Amino acid sequence: MNIVDHTINGSELTLTRTFDAPRELVWKAFTEPELIAKWWGPRGWNTKITTMEVKPGGVWHYCMVGPNGEEAWGLSTYKELNPPAKMIYTDAFCNAEGVINESMPQIDVVMDFIDVDGKTKIVSKSTYATEAELKTVVDMGMLPGITETWDRLAEHLQSV
Amino acid sequence: MDIFSALSEPTRRRILEMLSQTEHLTASEISDKFDVSAAAISQHLKVLREANLVTVEKRAQQRLYKLKPNGMTELESWVNQMTQVWKHRFDRLEQVLEAEKKKL
């Protein structure tokens, strides 16, 4: 059960694993900041979450902080959300401001949560996103999403 | 074109398989095995060359295509890295789910 199965088809990598928990709980573990922070980063690393907007076009901006203070920033953009069954997002490397590092690989991820007698089978399909796909994501409104977040943060800081 | 896009096309994957079973092939030896036009095969070979998956060597009037041995490394290392990252993530997710179940 703790084995991750993987298959490769062209540029698509499929990972499968079954968890002894209902889908609703697994979905929560993916979409609630305080829960995902507990498992997303490598062991010994802490995940700090700047933004988590679980809605189509919304972004999840986070930083994994290593034992020696090293930082790895990531930005996911949700394309499709169908709780508790499916989420589609693009995962990218970025900086503290949420600006994507275009020289690093972008990954399109389709995550299916399948109910198997009360347990949850996760099927994760990752595909390398091309530059053209990245442009589409940006056009779809990811950058306005980030700007909106910074505006809100600025408002919040002024009101404190 | 990058290596992943190059590998996403089935004809190109078959060309790589053919090249892996022999030392080298000419473009016409390759296109003989397919129903598509020689021009289409030549285009696929161009993509494979640009993605660093095959090399071409000119010998007399012939152009010999060869598999580039280290061409797959980029994809393989990505796959290995991703599999490792998710294995660790899923191990920790399992612990989080166990803890959350106790709270229900």
PDB file of C-alpha atoms in Angstrom:
ATOM      1  CA  MET A   1       0.000   0.000   0.000  1.00  0.00           C
ATOM      2  CA  ASN A   2       2.851   2.409   0.581  1.00  0.00           C
ATOM      3  CA  ILE A   3       4.243   1.753  -2.873  1.00  0.00           C
ATOM      4  CA  VAL A   4       3.825   4.331  -5.608  1.00  0.00           C
ATOM      5  CA  ASP A   5       3.159   2.707  -8.966  1.00  0.00           C
ATOM      6  CA  HIS A   6       4.387   4.621 -11.950  1.00  0.00           C
ATOM      7  CA  THR A   7       3.973   4.297 -15.692  1.00  0.00           C
ATOM      8  CA  ILE A   8       5.309   6.501 -18.470  1.00  0.00           C
ATOM      9  CA  ASN A   9       3.550   7.198 -21.733  1.00  0.00           C
ATOM     10  CA  GLY A  10       5.404   9.699 -23.903  1.00  0.00           C
ATOM     11  CA  SER A  11       5.782  12.826 -21.800  1.00  0.00           C
ATOM     12  CA  GLU A  12       3.146  11.703 -19.290  1.00  0.00           C
ATOM     13  CA  LEU A  13       4.023  10.176 -15.936  1.00  0.00           C
ATOM     14  CA  THR A  14       1.254   8.406 -13.992  1.00  0.00           C
ATOM     15  CA  LEU A  15       1.593   7.777 -10.255  1.00  0.00           C
ATOM     16  CA  THR A  16      -0.962   5.739  -8.328  1.00  0.00           C
ATOM     17  CA  ARG A  17      -1.455   5.100  -4.638  1.00  0.00           C
ATOM     18  CA  THR A  18      -4.366   4.078  -2.426  1.00  0.00           C
ATOM     19  CA  PHE A  19      -4.997   5.675   0.960  1.00  0.00           C
ATOM     20  CA  ASP A  20      -7.126   4.272   3.750  1.00  0.00           C
ATOM     21  CA  ALA A  21      -9.253   7.396   4.102  1.00  0.00           C
ATOM     22  CA  PRO A  22     -12.460   8.726   2.516  1.00  0.00           C
ATOM     23  CA  ARG A  23     -12.207  11.053  -0.486  1.00  0.00           C
ATOM     24  CA  GLU A  24     -13.535  14.066   1.430  1.00  0.00           C
ATOM     25  CA  LEU A  25     -10.669  13.804   3.890  1.00  0.00           C
ATOM     26  CA  VAL A  26      -8.056  13.369   1.147  1.00  0.00           C
ATOM     27  CA  TRP A  27      -9.514  16.391  -0.658  1.00  0.00           C
ATOM     28  CA  LYS A  28      -9.207  18.419   2.564  1.00  0.00           C
ATOM     29  CA  ALA A  29      -5.568  17.364   2.881  1.00  0.00           C
ATOM     30  CA  PHE A  30      -4.933  18.807  -0.591  1.00  0.00           C
ATOM     31  CA  THR A  31      -6.928  22.004  -0.232  1.00  0.00           C
ATOM     32  CA  GLU A  32      -6.583  23.202   3.370  1.00  0.00           C
ATOM     33  CA  PRO A  33      -3.358  25.154   3.902  1.00  0.00           C
ATOM     34  CA  GLU A  34      -2.676  23.874   7.427  1.00  0.00           C
ATOM     35  CA  LEU A  35      -3.028  20.255   6.250  1.00  0.00           C
ATOM     36  CA  ILE A  36      -1.117  20.369   2.950  1.00  0.00           C
ATOM     37  CA  ALA A  37       1.724  22.217   4.704  1.00  0.00           C
ATOM     38  CA  LYS A  38       2.262  19.084   6.812  1.00  0.00           C
ATOM     39  CA  TRP A  39       3.086  16.787   3.898  1.00  0.00           C
ATOM     40  CA  TRP A  40       3.952  18.684   0.700  1.00  0.00           C
ATOM     41  CA  GLY A  41       7.622  19.501   1.339  1.00  0.00           C
ATOM     42  CA  PRO A  42      10.463  17.012   1.661  1.00  0.00           C
ATOM     43  CA  ARG A  43      11.128  15.568   5.124  1.00  0.00           C
ATOM     44  CA  GLY A  44      12.853  18.135   7.325  1.00  0.00           C
ATOM     45  CA  TRP A  45      11.460  21.015   5.278  1.00  0.00           C
ATOM     46  CA  ASN A  46       8.608  23.327   6.272  1.00  0.00           C
ATOM     47  CA  THR A  47       6.020  24.551   3.806  1.00  0.00           C
ATOM     48  CA  LYS A  48       4.980  28.170   4.206  1.00  0.00           C
ATOM     49  CA  ILE A  49       1.877  29.137   2.291  1.00  0.00           C
ATOM     50  CA  THR A  50       1.541  32.643   0.938  1.00  0.00           C
ATOM     51  CA  THR A  51      -1.670  32.178  -1.062  1.00  0.00           C
ATOM     52  CA  MET A  52      -4.093  29.356  -1.535  1.00  0.00           C
ATOM     53  CA  GLU A  53      -7.082  30.149  -3.719  1.00  0.00           C
ATOM     54  CA  VAL A  54      -8.823  26.856  -4.376  1.00  0.00           C
ATOM     55  CA  LYS A  55     -10.890  27.922  -7.381  1.00  0.00           C
ATOM     56  CA  PRO A  56     -10.444  27.692 -11.162  1.00  0.00           C
ATOM     57  CA  GLY A  57      -7.793  30.242 -12.185  1.00  0.00           C
ATOM     58  CA  GLY A  58      -6.759  30.603  -8.526  1.00  0.00           C
ATOM     59  CA  VAL A  59      -3.159  30.148  -7.426  1.00  0.00           C
ATOM     60  CA  TRP A  60      -1.380  28.376  -4.652  1.00  0.00           C
ATOM     61  CA  HIS A  61       1.881  30.155  -3.859  1.00  0.00           C
ATOM     62  CA  TYR A  62       4.128  28.477  -1.348  1.00  0.00           C
ATOM     63  CA  CYS A  63       7.683  28.187  -0.126  1.00  0.00           C
ATOM     64  CA  MET A  64       9.454  25.075   1.024  1.00  0.00           C
ATOM     65  CA  VAL A  65      12.061  26.028   3.632  1.00  0.00           C
ATOM     66  CA  GLY A  66      14.909  23.608   4.219  1.00  0.00           C
ATOM     67  CA  PRO A  67      16.765  22.769   7.439  1.00  0.00           C
ATOM     68  CA  ASN A  68      19.500  25.292   6.577  1.00  0.00           C
ATOM     69  CA  GLY A  69      17.054  28.014   5.632  1.00  0.00           C
ATOM     70  CA  GLU A  70      17.215  27.315   1.890  1.00  0.00           C
ATOM     71  CA  GLU A  71      14.058  28.323   0.057  1.00  0.00           C
ATOM     72  CA  ALA A  72      12.240  26.733  -2.900  1.00  0.00           C
ATOM     73  CA  TRP A  73       9.225  28.684  -4.097  1.00  0.00           C
ATOM     74  CA  GLY A  74       6.425  27.063  -6.038  1.00  0.00           C
ATOM     75  CA  LEU A  75       3.314  28.288  -7.749  1.00  0.00           C
ATOM     76  CA  SER A  76       0.394  26.097  -8.726  1.00  0.00           C
ATOM     77  CA  THR A  77      -2.493  27.369 -10.795  1.00  0.00           C
ATOM     78  CA  TYR A  78      -5.788  25.540 -10.510  1.00  0.00           C
ATOM     79  CA  LYS A  79      -7.420  24.962 -13.879  1.00  0.00           C
ATOM     80  CA  GLU A  80     -10.277  22.680 -12.865  1.00  0.00           C
ATOM     81  CA  LEU A  81     -11.672  21.634  -9.494  1.00  0.00           C
ATOM     82  CA  ASN A  82     -14.352  19.045  -8.920  1.00  0.00           C
ATOM     83  CA  PRO A  83     -14.407  18.225  -5.181  1.00  0.00           C
ATOM     84  CA  PRO A  84     -13.756  15.572  -3.997  1.00  0.00           C
ATOM     85  CA  ALA A  85     -13.079  13.778  -7.295  1.00  0.00           C
ATOM     86  CA  LYS A  86     -10.700  15.714  -9.503  1.00  0.00           C
ATOM     87  CA  MET A  87      -8.291  18.619  -9.721  1.00  0.00           C
ATOM     88  CA  ILE A  88      -6.221  19.878 -12.619  1.00  0.00           C
ATOM     89  CA  TYR A  89      -3.391  22.320 -12.017  1.00  0.00           C
ATOM     90  CA  THR A  90      -0.082  23.530 -13.380  1.00  0.00           C
ATOM     91  CA  ASP A  91       2.943  23.440 -11.120  1.00  0.00           C
ATOM     92  CA  ALA A  92       5.839  25.853 -11.650  1.00  0.00           C
ATOM     93  CA  PHE A  93       8.923  27.206  -9.923  1.00  0.00           C
ATOM     94  CA  CYS A  94       8.747  30.879  -9.029  1.00  0.00           C
ATOM     95  CA  ASN A  95      10.257  33.497  -6.729  1.00  0.00           C
ATOM     96  CA  ALA A  96       8.973  35.077  -3.517  1.00  0.00           C
ATOM     97  CA  GLU A  97       6.912  37.521  -5.574  1.00  0.00           C
ATOM     98  CA  GLY A  98       5.183  34.680  -7.430  1.00  0.00           C
ATOM     99  CA  VAL A  99       6.954  35.394 -10.724  1.00  0.00           C
ATOM    100  CA  ILE A 100       7.370  32.094 -12.564  1.00  0.00           C
ATOM    101  CA  ASN A 101      10.864  30.920 -13.480  1.00  0.00           C
ATOM    102  CA  GLU A 102      10.343  30.074 -17.126  1.00  0.00           C
ATOM    103  CA  SER A 103      13.695  28.337 -17.476  1.00  0.00           C
ATOM    104  CA  MET A 104      12.514  25.579 -15.115  1.00  0.00           C
ATOM    105  CA  PRO A 105      10.123  22.824 -16.196  1.00  0.00           C
ATOM    106  CA  GLN A 106       6.415  23.454 -15.779  1.00  0.00           C
ATOM    107  CA  ILE A 107       4.244  20.475 -15.058  1.00  0.00           C
ATOM    108  CA  ASP A 108       0.582  19.960 -15.861  1.00  0.00           C
ATOM    109  CA  VAL A 109      -1.031  17.712 -13.275  1.00  0.00           C
ATOM    110  CA  VAL A 110      -4.361  15.881 -13.415  1.00  0.00           C
ATOM    111  CA  MET A 111      -5.200  14.401 -10.022  1.00  0.00           C
ATOM    112  CA  ASP A 112      -8.074  11.928  -9.745  1.00  0.00           C
ATOM    113  CA  PHE A 113      -9.455  10.822  -6.387  1.00  0.00           C
ATOM    114  CA  ILE A 114     -11.301   7.549  -6.869  1.00  0.00           C
ATOM    115  CA  ASP A 115     -13.500   5.994  -4.203  1.00  0.00           C
ATOM    116  CA  VAL A 116     -12.677   2.312  -3.710  1.00  0.00           C
ATOM    117  CA  ASP A 117     -14.914   0.915  -0.955  1.00  0.00           C
ATOM    118  CA  GLY A 118     -14.374   3.892   1.311  1.00  0.00           C
ATOM    119  CA  LYS A 119     -10.662   4.110   0.543  1.00  0.00           C
ATOM    120  CA  THR A 120      -9.208   6.636  -1.867  1.00  0.00           C
ATOM    121  CA  LYS A 121      -7.118   5.789  -4.876  1.00  0.00           C
ATOM    122  CA  ILE A 122      -5.122   8.767  -6.133  1.00  0.00           C
ATOM    123  CA  VAL A 123      -4.140   8.707  -9.794  1.00  0.00           C
ATOM    124  CA  SER A 124      -1.801  11.569 -10.600  1.00  0.00           C
ATOM    125  CA  LYS A 125      -0.868  12.286 -14.208  1.00  0.00           C
ATOM    126  CA  SER A 126       1.978  14.732 -14.739  1.00  0.00           C
ATOM    127  CA  THR A 127       2.841  16.129 -18.136  1.00  0.00           C
ATOM    128  CA  TYR A 128       5.659  18.457 -19.007  1.00  0.00           C
ATOM    129  CA  ALA A 129       4.075  21.711 -20.128  1.00  0.00           C
ATOM    130  CA  THR A 130       5.534  23.377 -23.182  1.00  0.00           C
ATOM    131  CA  GLU A 131       6.206  27.067 -23.468  1.00  0.00           C
ATOM    132  CA  ALA A 132       3.038  27.408 -25.554  1.00  0.00           C
ATOM    133  CA  GLU A 133       0.971  25.798 -22.804  1.00  0.00           C
ATOM    134  CA  LEU A 134       2.521  28.143 -20.286  1.00  0.00           C
ATOM    135  CA  LYS A 135       1.461  31.154 -22.354  1.00  0.00           C
ATOM    136  CA  THR A 136      -2.104  29.832 -22.389  1.00  0.00           C
ATOM    137  CA  VAL A 137      -2.069  29.554 -18.611  1.00  0.00           C
ATOM    138  CA  VAL A 138      -0.859  33.117 -18.279  1.00  0.00           C
ATOM    139  CA  ASP A 139      -3.508  34.285 -20.760  1.00  0.00           C
ATOM    140  CA  MET A 140      -6.141  32.414 -18.745  1.00  0.00           C
ATOM    141  CA  GLY A 141      -5.709  34.906 -15.964  1.00  0.00           C
ATOM    142  CA  MET A 142      -3.044  33.627 -13.658  1.00  0.00           C
ATOM    143  CA  LEU A 143      -1.155  36.914 -13.586  1.00  0.00           C
ATOM    144  CA  PRO A 144      -4.250  39.009 -12.785  1.00  0.00           C
ATOM    145  CA  GLY A 145      -4.894  36.490  -9.991  1.00  0.00           C
ATOM    146  CA  ILE A 146      -1.498  37.180  -8.485  1.00  0.00           C
ATOM    147  CA  THR A 147      -1.851  40.932  -8.823  1.00  0.00           C
ATOM    148  CA  GLU A 148      -5.209  40.754  -7.055  1.00  0.00           C
ATOM    149  CA  THR A 149      -3.575  38.867  -4.189  1.00  0.00           C
ATOM    150  CA  TRP A 150      -0.821  41.433  -3.787  1.00  0.00           C
ATOM    151  CA  ASP A 151      -3.408  44.207  -3.832  1.00  0.00           C
ATOM    152  CA  ARG A 152      -5.335  42.459  -1.072  1.00  0.00           C
ATOM    153  CA  LEU A 153      -2.170  41.886   0.928  1.00  0.00           C
ATOM    154  CA  ALA A 154      -1.283  45.567   0.557  1.00  0.00           C
ATOM    155  CA  GLU A 155      -4.780  46.534   1.755  1.00  0.00           C
ATOM    156  CA  HIS A 156      -4.454  44.199   4.695  1.00  0.00           C
ATOM    157  CA  LEU A 157      -1.058  45.605   5.679  1.00  0.00           C
ATOM    158  CA  GLN A 158      -2.445  49.141   5.533  1.00  0.00           C
ATOM    159  CA  SER A 159      -5.401  48.225   7.703  1.00  0.00           C
ATOM    160  CA  VAL A 160      -3.241  46.620  10.421  1.00  0.00           C
TER     161      VAL A 160
ATOM    162  CA  MET B   1      11.480  21.648 -29.649  1.00  0.00           C
ATOM    163  CA  ASP B   2      12.133  20.140 -26.228  1.00  0.00           C
ATOM    164  CA  ILE B   3      12.672  16.441 -25.573  1.00  0.00           C
ATOM    165  CA  PHE B   4       9.206  15.860 -24.093  1.00  0.00           C
ATOM    166  CA  SER B   5       7.323  17.337 -27.031  1.00  0.00           C
ATOM    167  CA  ALA B   6       9.609  15.413 -29.360  1.00  0.00           C
ATOM    168  CA  LEU B   7       8.685  12.163 -27.606  1.00  0.00           C
ATOM    169  CA  SER B   8       4.973  12.880 -27.502  1.00  0.00           C
ATOM    170  CA  GLU B   9       4.480  11.860 -31.143  1.00  0.00           C
ATOM    171  CA  PRO B  10       4.056   8.079 -31.774  1.00  0.00           C
ATOM    172  CA  THR B  11       5.852   8.043 -35.159  1.00  0.00           C
ATOM    173  CA  ARG B  12       8.888   9.659 -33.587  1.00  0.00           C
ATOM    174  CA  ARG B  13       8.851   7.140 -30.732  1.00  0.00           C
ATOM    175  CA  ARG B  14       8.789   4.317 -33.305  1.00  0.00           C
ATOM    176  CA  ILE B  15      11.701   5.861 -35.191  1.00  0.00           C
ATOM    177  CA  LEU B  16      13.700   5.899 -31.942  1.00  0.00           C
ATOM    178  CA  GLU B  17      12.802   2.257 -31.304  1.00  0.00           C
ATOM    179  CA  MET B  18      13.977   1.328 -34.812  1.00  0.00           C
ATOM    180  CA  LEU B  19      17.242   3.212 -34.329  1.00  0.00           C
ATOM    181  CA  SER B  20      17.801   1.516 -30.974  1.00  0.00           C
ATOM    182  CA  GLN B  21      17.868  -1.873 -32.701  1.00  0.00           C
ATOM    183  CA  THR B  22      20.527  -1.049 -35.252  1.00  0.00           C
ATOM    184  CA  GLU B  23      23.691   0.990 -35.683  1.00  0.00           C
ATOM    185  CA  HIS B  24      22.320   3.530 -38.130  1.00  0.00           C
ATOM    186  CA  LEU B  25      19.603   4.031 -40.760  1.00  0.00           C
ATOM    187  CA  THR B  26      19.152   6.345 -43.717  1.00  0.00           C
ATOM    188  CA  ALA B  27      16.046   8.499 -44.013  1.00  0.00           C
ATOM    189  CA  SER B  28      14.715   6.299 -46.820  1.00  0.00           C
ATOM    190  CA  GLU B  29      15.273   3.107 -44.797  1.00  0.00           C
ATOM    191  CA  ILE B  30      13.189   4.702 -42.066  1.00  0.00           C
ATOM    192  CA  SER B  31      10.409   6.041 -44.300  1.00  0.00           C
ATOM    193  CA  ASP B  32      10.090   2.627 -46.018  1.00  0.00           C
ATOM    194  CA  LYS B  33       8.701   1.319 -42.720  1.00  0.00           C
ATOM    195  CA  PHE B  34       5.922   3.919 -42.538  1.00  0.00           C
ATOM    196  CA  ASP B  35       2.886   4.776 -44.621  1.00  0.00           C
ATOM    197  CA  VAL B  36       3.499   8.496 -44.317  1.00  0.00           C
ATOM    198  CA  SER B  37       5.431  10.547 -46.893  1.00  0.00           C
ATOM    199  CA  ALA B  38       9.217  10.845 -46.979  1.00  0.00           C
ATOM    200  CA  ALA B  39       8.808  14.566 -46.347  1.00  0.00           C
ATOM    201  CA  ALA B  40       6.868  13.873 -43.150  1.00  0.00           C
ATOM    202  CA  ILE B  41       9.581  11.460 -41.957  1.00  0.00           C
ATOM    203  CA  SER B  42      12.240  14.002 -42.773  1.00  0.00           C
ATOM    204  CA  GLN B  43      10.342  16.526 -40.632  1.00  0.00           C
ATOM    205  CA  HIS B  44      10.172  14.026 -37.730  1.00  0.00           C
ATOM    206  CA  LEU B  45      13.918  13.389 -38.043  1.00  0.00           C
ATOM    207  CA  LYS B  46      14.541  17.112 -37.898  1.00  0.00           C
ATOM    208  CA  VAL B  47      12.561  17.335 -34.647  1.00  0.00           C
ATOM    209  CA  LEU B  48      14.457  14.387 -33.148  1.00  0.00           C
ATOM    210  CA  ARG B  49      17.758  15.991 -34.151  1.00  0.00           C
ATOM    211  CA  GLU B  50      16.801  19.338 -32.621  1.00  0.00           C
ATOM    212  CA  ALA B  51      15.714  17.606 -29.413  1.00  0.00           C
ATOM    213  CA  ASN B  52      19.166  16.014 -29.253  1.00  0.00           C
ATOM    214  CA  LEU B  53      17.755  12.496 -29.480  1.00  0.00           C
ATOM    215  CA  VAL B  54      19.442  11.501 -32.762  1.00  0.00           C
ATOM    216  CA  THR B  55      22.575  12.536 -34.623  1.00  0.00           C
ATOM    217  CA  VAL B  56      23.165  12.591 -38.341  1.00  0.00           C
ATOM    218  CA  GLU B  57      26.386  11.713 -40.091  1.00  0.00           C
ATOM    219  CA  LYS B  58      27.054  12.478 -43.744  1.00  0.00           C
ATOM    220  CA  ARG B  59      28.770   9.656 -45.572  1.00  0.00           C
ATOM    221  CA  ALA B  60      29.224  10.006 -49.354  1.00  0.00           C
ATOM    222  CA  GLN B  61      25.719  10.745 -50.699  1.00  0.00           C
ATOM    223  CA  GLN B  62      24.027   9.348 -47.615  1.00  0.00           C
ATOM    224  CA  ARG B  63      22.856  10.814 -44.359  1.00  0.00           C
ATOM    225  CA  LEU B  64      23.006   8.232 -41.587  1.00  0.00           C
ATOM    226  CA  TYR B  65      20.780   8.645 -38.553  1.00  0.00           C
ATOM    227  CA  LYS B  66      21.923   7.284 -35.176  1.00  0.00           C
ATOM    228  CA  LEU B  67      20.415   7.235 -31.721  1.00  0.00           C
ATOM    229  CA  LYS B  68      22.167   9.599 -29.361  1.00  0.00           C
ATOM    230  CA  PRO B  69      22.920   7.466 -26.287  1.00  0.00           C
ATOM    231  CA  ASN B  70      22.477  10.154 -23.630  1.00  0.00           C
ATOM    232  CA  GLY B  71      19.447  11.774 -25.206  1.00  0.00           C
ATOM    233  CA  MET B  72      16.974  10.096 -22.865  1.00  0.00           C
ATOM    234  CA  THR B  73      18.717  11.214 -19.699  1.00  0.00           C
ATOM    235  CA  GLU B  74      16.759  14.440 -19.297  1.00  0.00           C
ATOM    236  CA  LEU B  75      13.403  12.650 -19.392  1.00  0.00           C
ATOM    237  CA  GLU B  76      14.582   9.755 -17.247  1.00  0.00           C
ATOM    238  CA  SER B  77      16.008  12.017 -14.585  1.00  0.00           C
ATOM    239  CA  TRP B  78      12.760  14.012 -14.526  1.00  0.00           C
ATOM    240  CA  VAL B  79      10.747  10.802 -14.108  1.00  0.00           C
ATOM    241  CA  ASN B  80      13.003   9.523 -11.333  1.00  0.00           C
ATOM    242  CA  GLN B  81      12.941  12.830  -9.545  1.00  0.00           C
ATOM    243  CA  MET B  82       9.150  13.153  -9.758  1.00  0.00           C
ATOM    244  CA  THR B  83       8.620   9.578  -8.573  1.00  0.00           C
ATOM    245  CA  GLN B  84      10.882  10.159  -5.554  1.00  0.00           C
ATOM    246  CA  VAL B  85       9.242  13.461  -4.674  1.00  0.00           C
ATOM    247  CA  TRP B  86       5.756  11.939  -4.797  1.00  0.00           C
ATOM    248  CA  LYS B  87       6.770   8.819  -2.894  1.00  0.00           C
ATOM    249  CA  HIS B  88       7.919  11.008   0.008  1.00  0.00           C
ATOM    250  CA  ARG B  89       4.864  13.222  -0.277  1.00  0.00           C
ATOM    251  CA  PHE B  90       2.486  10.292  -0.256  1.00  0.00           C
ATOM    252  CA  ASP B  91       4.250   8.743   2.771  1.00  0.00           C
ATOM    253  CA  ARG B  92       3.723  11.956   4.697  1.00  0.00           C
ATOM    254  CA  LEU B  93       0.177  12.383   3.378  1.00  0.00           C
ATOM    255  CA  GLU B  94      -0.629   8.943   4.736  1.00  0.00           C
ATOM    256  CA  GLN B  95       0.535  10.019   8.198  1.00  0.00           C
ATOM    257  CA  VAL B  96      -1.522  13.223   7.995  1.00  0.00           C
ATOM    258  CA  LEU B  97      -4.622  11.253   6.959  1.00  0.00           C
ATOM    259  CA  GLU B  98      -4.170   8.817   9.846  1.00  0.00           C
ATOM    260  CA  ALA B  99      -3.938  11.713  12.294  1.00  0.00           C
ATOM    261  CA  GLU B 100      -7.000  13.430  10.777  1.00  0.00           C
ATOM    262  CA  LYS B 101      -9.049  10.213  10.878  1.00  0.00           C
ATOM    263  CA  LYS B 102      -8.544  10.032  14.637  1.00  0.00           C
ATOM    264  CA  LYS B 103     -10.087  13.489  14.967  1.00  0.00           C
ATOM    265  CA  LEU B 104     -13.286  12.476  13.121  1.00  0.00           C
TER     266      LEU B 104
END
